[in-house]
């Protein structure tokens, strides 16, 4: 049986020292990517690599990398944050999960059981889940059908923040336009080869992390309220 084609976009910004390790992890996947590109969101010189690099002359933020995925010609695309090293079977895990429950997949999921951001339940690489779990939003390593980017572009952004909101937006757009949910594939504690991020705690919590910047949580609270006001439904409502 033919294996569906997958492209991978590796996003970089400030953590260029991690890029060689990321690219090795991508190229060592059990499902070999049909295409690999680096998306470099400046400032600074773009990295020199063995794969094509798409570079911005200044920082454009976290949104545009997804729009670039329309340039691939594969059925599926995986987008990796700059602090994300996938296990060797991550793409395999995503394809298997997609065949059973189609939706937006990622390596860490968040649920909002109170409806707002006052309580957040996280799972995936940060809190291993043995089975596929549904989430309200998800991120760090996204996996999706390339064609779904059309709906990401179609849905109006809730706020013009360059540093956050793309994770909300993708889940909101697919729920609204296609009736699709967001999931975290299995991340069994005993097998990191299927994880979407095998070293997230060490690489994602340094001072360069966007979520550590002052004011980011306030922006996310505003985004959360605006998407809720636009009709976005949370699991606590759908399952309640």
PDB file of C-alpha atoms in Angstrom:
ATOM      1  CA  UNK A   1       0.000   0.000   0.000  1.00  0.00           C
ATOM      2  CA  UNK A   2       1.321   3.441  -0.922  1.00  0.00           C
ATOM      3  CA  UNK A   3       2.409   5.592   2.033  1.00  0.00           C
ATOM      4  CA  UNK A   4       0.867   9.098   1.898  1.00  0.00           C
ATOM      5  CA  UNK A   5       3.344  11.855   1.083  1.00  0.00           C
ATOM      6  CA  UNK A   6       4.488  14.200   3.857  1.00  0.00           C
ATOM      7  CA  UNK A   7       6.510  17.418   3.804  1.00  0.00           C
ATOM      8  CA  UNK A   8       8.194  18.964   6.850  1.00  0.00           C
ATOM      9  CA  UNK A   9       8.748  22.644   7.573  1.00  0.00           C
ATOM     10  CA  UNK A  10      11.268  23.343  10.339  1.00  0.00           C
ATOM     11  CA  UNK A  11      10.852  26.822  11.795  1.00  0.00           C
ATOM     12  CA  UNK A  12      13.855  28.705  13.152  1.00  0.00           C
ATOM     13  CA  UNK A  13      14.276  32.020  14.879  1.00  0.00           C
ATOM     14  CA  UNK A  14      16.779  32.279  17.721  1.00  0.00           C
ATOM     15  CA  UNK A  15      17.692  28.643  18.353  1.00  0.00           C
ATOM     16  CA  UNK A  16      19.835  28.015  15.292  1.00  0.00           C
ATOM     17  CA  UNK A  17      22.188  25.789  17.283  1.00  0.00           C
ATOM     18  CA  UNK A  18      19.369  23.216  17.480  1.00  0.00           C
ATOM     19  CA  UNK A  19      18.717  23.125  13.732  1.00  0.00           C
ATOM     20  CA  UNK A  20      21.282  20.424  12.775  1.00  0.00           C
ATOM     21  CA  UNK A  21      19.778  18.095  15.361  1.00  0.00           C
ATOM     22  CA  UNK A  22      16.259  18.867  14.129  1.00  0.00           C
ATOM     23  CA  UNK A  23      17.157  18.139  10.539  1.00  0.00           C
ATOM     24  CA  UNK A  24      18.807  14.829  11.463  1.00  0.00           C
ATOM     25  CA  UNK A  25      15.666  13.837  13.374  1.00  0.00           C
ATOM     26  CA  UNK A  26      13.486  14.732  10.375  1.00  0.00           C
ATOM     27  CA  UNK A  27      15.674  12.887   7.899  1.00  0.00           C
ATOM     28  CA  UNK A  28      15.798   9.818  10.168  1.00  0.00           C
ATOM     29  CA  UNK A  29      12.005   9.414  10.255  1.00  0.00           C
ATOM     30  CA  UNK A  30      10.646   5.947   9.518  1.00  0.00           C
ATOM     31  CA  UNK A  31       8.297   7.690   7.074  1.00  0.00           C
ATOM     32  CA  UNK A  32      10.730   9.566   4.883  1.00  0.00           C
ATOM     33  CA  UNK A  33       9.559  13.107   4.078  1.00  0.00           C
ATOM     34  CA  UNK A  34       9.068  13.905   0.413  1.00  0.00           C
ATOM     35  CA  UNK A  35      10.344  17.450   1.022  1.00  0.00           C
ATOM     36  CA  UNK A  36      12.010  19.327   3.882  1.00  0.00           C
ATOM     37  CA  UNK A  37      12.418  23.089   4.170  1.00  0.00           C
ATOM     38  CA  UNK A  38      13.611  25.514   6.808  1.00  0.00           C
ATOM     39  CA  UNK A  39      11.530  28.604   7.534  1.00  0.00           C
ATOM     40  CA  UNK A  40      13.813  31.232   9.055  1.00  0.00           C
ATOM     41  CA  UNK A  41      12.018  34.085  10.793  1.00  0.00           C
ATOM     42  CA  UNK A  42      14.810  36.698  11.141  1.00  0.00           C
ATOM     43  CA  UNK A  43      16.540  38.717  12.365  1.00  0.00           C
ATOM     44  CA  UNK A  44      20.018  37.543  11.517  1.00  0.00           C
ATOM     45  CA  UNK A  45      21.526  35.689   8.647  1.00  0.00           C
ATOM     46  CA  UNK A  46      19.635  32.615   7.466  1.00  0.00           C
ATOM     47  CA  UNK A  47      21.205  29.269   8.325  1.00  0.00           C
ATOM     48  CA  UNK A  48      23.319  27.377   5.828  1.00  0.00           C
ATOM     49  CA  UNK A  49      21.902  23.873   5.501  1.00  0.00           C
ATOM     50  CA  UNK A  50      21.619  20.978   3.085  1.00  0.00           C
ATOM     51  CA  UNK A  51      17.895  21.705   2.575  1.00  0.00           C
ATOM     52  CA  UNK A  52      16.153  24.750   1.061  1.00  0.00           C
ATOM     53  CA  UNK A  53      15.772  27.757   3.358  1.00  0.00           C
ATOM     54  CA  UNK A  54      12.986  30.329   3.115  1.00  0.00           C
ATOM     55  CA  UNK A  55      14.202  33.407   4.996  1.00  0.00           C
ATOM     56  CA  UNK A  56      12.526  36.608   6.157  1.00  0.00           C
ATOM     57  CA  UNK A  57      14.584  39.793   6.365  1.00  0.00           C
ATOM     58  CA  UNK A  58      12.903  40.663   9.669  1.00  0.00           C
ATOM     59  CA  UNK A  59      10.724  38.883  12.193  1.00  0.00           C
ATOM     60  CA  UNK A  60       7.245  38.384  10.785  1.00  0.00           C
ATOM     61  CA  UNK A  61       5.996  36.228  13.657  1.00  0.00           C
ATOM     62  CA  UNK A  62       4.504  32.782  14.164  1.00  0.00           C
ATOM     63  CA  UNK A  63       1.692  32.893  11.592  1.00  0.00           C
ATOM     64  CA  UNK A  64       3.198  33.084   8.109  1.00  0.00           C
ATOM     65  CA  UNK A  65       5.068  29.760   8.239  1.00  0.00           C
ATOM     66  CA  UNK A  66       1.754  27.918   7.944  1.00  0.00           C
ATOM     67  CA  UNK A  67       0.736  29.877   4.858  1.00  0.00           C
ATOM     68  CA  UNK A  68       4.013  28.916   3.201  1.00  0.00           C
ATOM     69  CA  UNK A  69       2.986  25.256   3.492  1.00  0.00           C
ATOM     70  CA  UNK A  70       0.727  25.758   0.472  1.00  0.00           C
ATOM     71  CA  UNK A  71       3.955  25.732  -1.546  1.00  0.00           C
ATOM     72  CA  UNK A  72       4.407  22.015  -0.842  1.00  0.00           C
ATOM     73  CA  UNK A  73       2.705  19.508  -3.131  1.00  0.00           C
ATOM     74  CA  UNK A  74       2.297  16.658  -0.629  1.00  0.00           C
ATOM     75  CA  UNK A  75      -0.890  15.369   0.951  1.00  0.00           C
ATOM     76  CA  UNK A  76       0.291  16.114   4.487  1.00  0.00           C
ATOM     77  CA  UNK A  77       2.571  18.651   6.153  1.00  0.00           C
ATOM     78  CA  UNK A  78       4.313  18.700   9.526  1.00  0.00           C
ATOM     79  CA  UNK A  79       5.444  22.034  11.006  1.00  0.00           C
ATOM     80  CA  UNK A  80       8.013  22.000  13.813  1.00  0.00           C
ATOM     81  CA  UNK A  81       8.725  24.795  16.295  1.00  0.00           C
ATOM     82  CA  UNK A  82      12.354  25.789  16.754  1.00  0.00           C
ATOM     83  CA  UNK A  83      12.614  23.914  20.075  1.00  0.00           C
ATOM     84  CA  UNK A  84      11.081  20.669  18.816  1.00  0.00           C
ATOM     85  CA  UNK A  85      12.988  17.430  18.084  1.00  0.00           C
ATOM     86  CA  UNK A  86      10.653  14.649  16.904  1.00  0.00           C
ATOM     87  CA  UNK A  87      11.167  10.987  17.677  1.00  0.00           C
ATOM     88  CA  UNK A  88      12.005   8.726  14.738  1.00  0.00           C
ATOM     89  CA  UNK A  89       8.426   7.435  14.411  1.00  0.00           C
ATOM     90  CA  UNK A  90       6.559  10.717  14.849  1.00  0.00           C
ATOM     91  CA  UNK A  91       5.359  10.978  11.246  1.00  0.00           C
ATOM     92  CA  UNK A  92       4.441   7.296  11.313  1.00  0.00           C
ATOM     93  CA  UNK A  93       2.456   7.901  14.505  1.00  0.00           C
ATOM     94  CA  UNK A  94       0.646  10.859  12.933  1.00  0.00           C
ATOM     95  CA  UNK A  95      -0.333   8.956   9.792  1.00  0.00           C
ATOM     96  CA  UNK A  96      -1.646   6.060  11.872  1.00  0.00           C
ATOM     97  CA  UNK A  97      -3.624   8.432  14.097  1.00  0.00           C
ATOM     98  CA  UNK A  98      -4.990  10.391  11.133  1.00  0.00           C
ATOM     99  CA  UNK A  99      -6.334   7.184   9.590  1.00  0.00           C
ATOM    100  CA  UNK A 100      -8.384   6.560  12.744  1.00  0.00           C
ATOM    101  CA  UNK A 101      -9.484  10.063  13.769  1.00  0.00           C
ATOM    102  CA  UNK A 102      -8.955  12.731  11.173  1.00  0.00           C
ATOM    103  CA  UNK A 103      -8.188  16.164  12.547  1.00  0.00           C
ATOM    104  CA  UNK A 104      -5.407  18.565  13.431  1.00  0.00           C
ATOM    105  CA  UNK A 105      -2.644  16.647  15.221  1.00  0.00           C
ATOM    106  CA  UNK A 106       0.169  17.950  17.426  1.00  0.00           C
ATOM    107  CA  UNK A 107       2.623  16.850  20.082  1.00  0.00           C
ATOM    108  CA  UNK A 108       1.188  18.811  23.006  1.00  0.00           C
ATOM    109  CA  UNK A 109      -2.473  19.522  23.665  1.00  0.00           C
ATOM    110  CA  UNK A 110      -4.259  21.923  25.987  1.00  0.00           C
ATOM    111  CA  UNK A 111      -7.760  21.690  27.435  1.00  0.00           C
ATOM    112  CA  UNK A 112      -9.591  24.515  29.224  1.00  0.00           C
ATOM    113  CA  UNK A 113     -11.964  22.769  31.665  1.00  0.00           C
ATOM    114  CA  UNK A 114     -13.302  26.045  33.160  1.00  0.00           C
ATOM    115  CA  UNK A 115     -13.924  27.659  29.799  1.00  0.00           C
ATOM    116  CA  UNK A 116     -11.301  30.368  30.259  1.00  0.00           C
ATOM    117  CA  UNK A 117      -7.514  30.234  30.715  1.00  0.00           C
ATOM    118  CA  UNK A 118      -7.691  30.081  34.536  1.00  0.00           C
ATOM    119  CA  UNK A 119      -7.046  26.329  34.372  1.00  0.00           C
ATOM    120  CA  UNK A 120      -5.105  24.509  31.670  1.00  0.00           C
ATOM    121  CA  UNK A 121      -4.702  20.740  31.331  1.00  0.00           C
ATOM    122  CA  UNK A 122      -1.703  19.850  29.159  1.00  0.00           C
ATOM    123  CA  UNK A 123      -0.725  16.460  27.759  1.00  0.00           C
ATOM    124  CA  UNK A 124       1.490  14.954  25.086  1.00  0.00           C
ATOM    125  CA  UNK A 125       5.271  15.129  25.438  1.00  0.00           C
ATOM    126  CA  UNK A 126       4.843  17.179  28.642  1.00  0.00           C
ATOM    127  CA  UNK A 127       2.440  14.689  30.249  1.00  0.00           C
ATOM    128  CA  UNK A 128       2.431  11.395  28.328  1.00  0.00           C
ATOM    129  CA  UNK A 129      -0.871  10.042  27.042  1.00  0.00           C
ATOM    130  CA  UNK A 130      -1.070   6.359  26.183  1.00  0.00           C
ATOM    131  CA  UNK A 131      -3.997   6.831  23.811  1.00  0.00           C
ATOM    132  CA  UNK A 132      -5.033   9.523  21.353  1.00  0.00           C
ATOM    133  CA  UNK A 133      -6.612  12.428  23.227  1.00  0.00           C
ATOM    134  CA  UNK A 134      -8.735  15.285  22.004  1.00  0.00           C
ATOM    135  CA  UNK A 135      -7.616  18.824  22.857  1.00  0.00           C
ATOM    136  CA  UNK A 136      -8.931  22.364  22.563  1.00  0.00           C
ATOM    137  CA  UNK A 137      -5.691  23.659  21.050  1.00  0.00           C
ATOM    138  CA  UNK A 138      -2.340  22.037  20.359  1.00  0.00           C
ATOM    139  CA  UNK A 139       1.143  22.854  19.140  1.00  0.00           C
ATOM    140  CA  UNK A 140       4.931  22.455  18.960  1.00  0.00           C
ATOM    141  CA  UNK A 141       4.750  19.873  16.142  1.00  0.00           C
ATOM    142  CA  UNK A 142       1.613  20.157  13.992  1.00  0.00           C
ATOM    143  CA  UNK A 143       0.513  17.554  11.435  1.00  0.00           C
ATOM    144  CA  UNK A 144      -2.302  18.241   8.987  1.00  0.00           C
ATOM    145  CA  UNK A 145      -3.580  17.896   5.454  1.00  0.00           C
ATOM    146  CA  UNK A 146      -1.943  20.532   3.296  1.00  0.00           C
ATOM    147  CA  UNK A 147      -5.306  21.575   1.844  1.00  0.00           C
ATOM    148  CA  UNK A 148      -6.523  22.659   5.304  1.00  0.00           C
ATOM    149  CA  UNK A 149      -4.293  25.721   5.170  1.00  0.00           C
ATOM    150  CA  UNK A 150      -6.978  27.315   2.987  1.00  0.00           C
ATOM    151  CA  UNK A 151      -9.256  27.479   6.020  1.00  0.00           C
ATOM    152  CA  UNK A 152      -6.470  28.776   8.248  1.00  0.00           C
ATOM    153  CA  UNK A 153      -6.141  31.658   5.762  1.00  0.00           C
ATOM    154  CA  UNK A 154      -9.897  32.132   5.350  1.00  0.00           C
ATOM    155  CA  UNK A 155     -10.702  32.599   9.036  1.00  0.00           C
ATOM    156  CA  UNK A 156     -10.196  36.185  10.324  1.00  0.00           C
ATOM    157  CA  UNK A 157      -7.536  36.535  12.999  1.00  0.00           C
ATOM    158  CA  UNK A 158      -8.910  37.437  16.420  1.00  0.00           C
ATOM    159  CA  UNK A 159      -6.086  39.895  17.143  1.00  0.00           C
ATOM    160  CA  UNK A 160      -2.985  41.099  15.253  1.00  0.00           C
ATOM    161  CA  UNK A 161      -0.400  39.593  17.604  1.00  0.00           C
ATOM    162  CA  UNK A 162       2.735  38.377  15.844  1.00  0.00           C
ATOM    163  CA  UNK A 163       4.016  36.259  18.727  1.00  0.00           C
ATOM    164  CA  UNK A 164       1.031  34.053  19.598  1.00  0.00           C
ATOM    165  CA  UNK A 165      -2.381  32.820  18.533  1.00  0.00           C
ATOM    166  CA  UNK A 166      -1.607  30.575  15.575  1.00  0.00           C
ATOM    167  CA  UNK A 167      -2.310  27.466  17.675  1.00  0.00           C
ATOM    168  CA  UNK A 168      -5.737  28.804  18.634  1.00  0.00           C
ATOM    169  CA  UNK A 169      -6.444  29.921  15.091  1.00  0.00           C
ATOM    170  CA  UNK A 170      -5.799  26.622  13.346  1.00  0.00           C
ATOM    171  CA  UNK A 171      -8.032  24.670  15.751  1.00  0.00           C
ATOM    172  CA  UNK A 172     -10.763  27.310  15.567  1.00  0.00           C
ATOM    173  CA  UNK A 173     -10.692  27.435  11.758  1.00  0.00           C
ATOM    174  CA  UNK A 174     -10.908  23.671  11.282  1.00  0.00           C
ATOM    175  CA  UNK A 175     -13.702  23.315  13.824  1.00  0.00           C
ATOM    176  CA  UNK A 176     -15.700  26.128  12.211  1.00  0.00           C
ATOM    177  CA  UNK A 177     -15.208  25.345   8.528  1.00  0.00           C
ATOM    178  CA  UNK A 178     -14.714  21.562   8.447  1.00  0.00           C
ATOM    179  CA  UNK A 179     -16.144  20.336  11.748  1.00  0.00           C
ATOM    180  CA  UNK A 180     -12.775  18.793  12.627  1.00  0.00           C
ATOM    181  CA  UNK A 181     -11.287  18.419  16.085  1.00  0.00           C
ATOM    182  CA  UNK A 182      -7.744  18.708  17.428  1.00  0.00           C
ATOM    183  CA  UNK A 183      -5.912  15.640  18.764  1.00  0.00           C
ATOM    184  CA  UNK A 184      -2.666  14.565  20.372  1.00  0.00           C
ATOM    185  CA  UNK A 185      -1.516  11.170  19.052  1.00  0.00           C
ATOM    186  CA  UNK A 186      -0.327   8.577  21.581  1.00  0.00           C
ATOM    187  CA  UNK A 187       2.763   9.561  23.563  1.00  0.00           C
ATOM    188  CA  UNK A 188       3.406   6.434  25.647  1.00  0.00           C
ATOM    189  CA  UNK A 189       5.823   7.028  28.492  1.00  0.00           C
ATOM    190  CA  UNK A 190       7.860   3.966  27.519  1.00  0.00           C
ATOM    191  CA  UNK A 191       8.440   4.848  23.850  1.00  0.00           C
ATOM    192  CA  UNK A 192       9.751   8.287  22.920  1.00  0.00           C
ATOM    193  CA  UNK A 193      10.310   7.199  19.327  1.00  0.00           C
ATOM    194  CA  UNK A 194       6.668   8.077  18.578  1.00  0.00           C
ATOM    195  CA  UNK A 195       6.733  11.433  20.388  1.00  0.00           C
ATOM    196  CA  UNK A 196       6.594  14.705  18.508  1.00  0.00           C
ATOM    197  CA  UNK A 197       9.083  16.327  20.885  1.00  0.00           C
ATOM    198  CA  UNK A 198      11.622  14.266  22.803  1.00  0.00           C
ATOM    199  CA  UNK A 199      13.475  17.069  24.608  1.00  0.00           C
ATOM    200  CA  UNK A 200      10.857  19.767  25.044  1.00  0.00           C
ATOM    201  CA  UNK A 201      11.463  20.544  28.706  1.00  0.00           C
ATOM    202  CA  UNK A 202      15.149  21.263  28.184  1.00  0.00           C
ATOM    203  CA  UNK A 203      14.830  23.169  24.922  1.00  0.00           C
ATOM    204  CA  UNK A 204      11.563  25.067  25.284  1.00  0.00           C
ATOM    205  CA  UNK A 205      11.846  26.880  28.596  1.00  0.00           C
ATOM    206  CA  UNK A 206      14.914  29.054  28.177  1.00  0.00           C
ATOM    207  CA  UNK A 207      14.666  32.877  28.166  1.00  0.00           C
ATOM    208  CA  UNK A 208      14.289  32.873  24.367  1.00  0.00           C
ATOM    209  CA  UNK A 209      10.876  31.181  24.568  1.00  0.00           C
ATOM    210  CA  UNK A 210       8.097  33.490  23.404  1.00  0.00           C
ATOM    211  CA  UNK A 211       5.735  32.304  26.133  1.00  0.00           C
ATOM    212  CA  UNK A 212       8.187  33.620  28.747  1.00  0.00           C
ATOM    213  CA  UNK A 213       7.996  37.189  27.491  1.00  0.00           C
ATOM    214  CA  UNK A 214       6.121  39.748  29.592  1.00  0.00           C
ATOM    215  CA  UNK A 215       2.620  40.374  28.290  1.00  0.00           C
ATOM    216  CA  UNK A 216       2.206  37.120  26.366  1.00  0.00           C
ATOM    217  CA  UNK A 217      -0.342  35.633  28.752  1.00  0.00           C
ATOM    218  CA  UNK A 218      -2.471  38.774  28.541  1.00  0.00           C
ATOM    219  CA  UNK A 219      -2.463  38.516  24.730  1.00  0.00           C
ATOM    220  CA  UNK A 220      -3.561  34.888  24.933  1.00  0.00           C
ATOM    221  CA  UNK A 221      -6.396  35.757  27.294  1.00  0.00           C
ATOM    222  CA  UNK A 222      -7.669  38.325  24.798  1.00  0.00           C
ATOM    223  CA  UNK A 223      -7.391  35.844  21.929  1.00  0.00           C
ATOM    224  CA  UNK A 224      -9.179  33.189  23.969  1.00  0.00           C
ATOM    225  CA  UNK A 225     -12.122  35.483  24.731  1.00  0.00           C
ATOM    226  CA  UNK A 226     -12.427  36.734  21.154  1.00  0.00           C
ATOM    227  CA  UNK A 227     -12.398  33.257  19.621  1.00  0.00           C
ATOM    228  CA  UNK A 228     -14.956  32.151  22.195  1.00  0.00           C
ATOM    229  CA  UNK A 229     -17.140  35.126  21.287  1.00  0.00           C
ATOM    230  CA  UNK A 230     -16.875  34.120  17.621  1.00  0.00           C
ATOM    231  CA  UNK A 231     -18.479  30.728  18.368  1.00  0.00           C
ATOM    232  CA  UNK A 232     -15.525  28.438  19.107  1.00  0.00           C
ATOM    233  CA  UNK A 233     -16.676  25.498  21.254  1.00  0.00           C
ATOM    234  CA  UNK A 234     -14.518  23.907  23.949  1.00  0.00           C
ATOM    235  CA  UNK A 235     -14.445  20.276  25.030  1.00  0.00           C
ATOM    236  CA  UNK A 236     -15.947  21.181  28.388  1.00  0.00           C
ATOM    237  CA  UNK A 237     -19.080  22.284  26.508  1.00  0.00           C
ATOM    238  CA  UNK A 238     -19.145  19.538  23.903  1.00  0.00           C
ATOM    239  CA  UNK A 239     -18.654  16.767  26.472  1.00  0.00           C
ATOM    240  CA  UNK A 240     -20.633  18.359  29.300  1.00  0.00           C
TER     241      UNK A 240
END
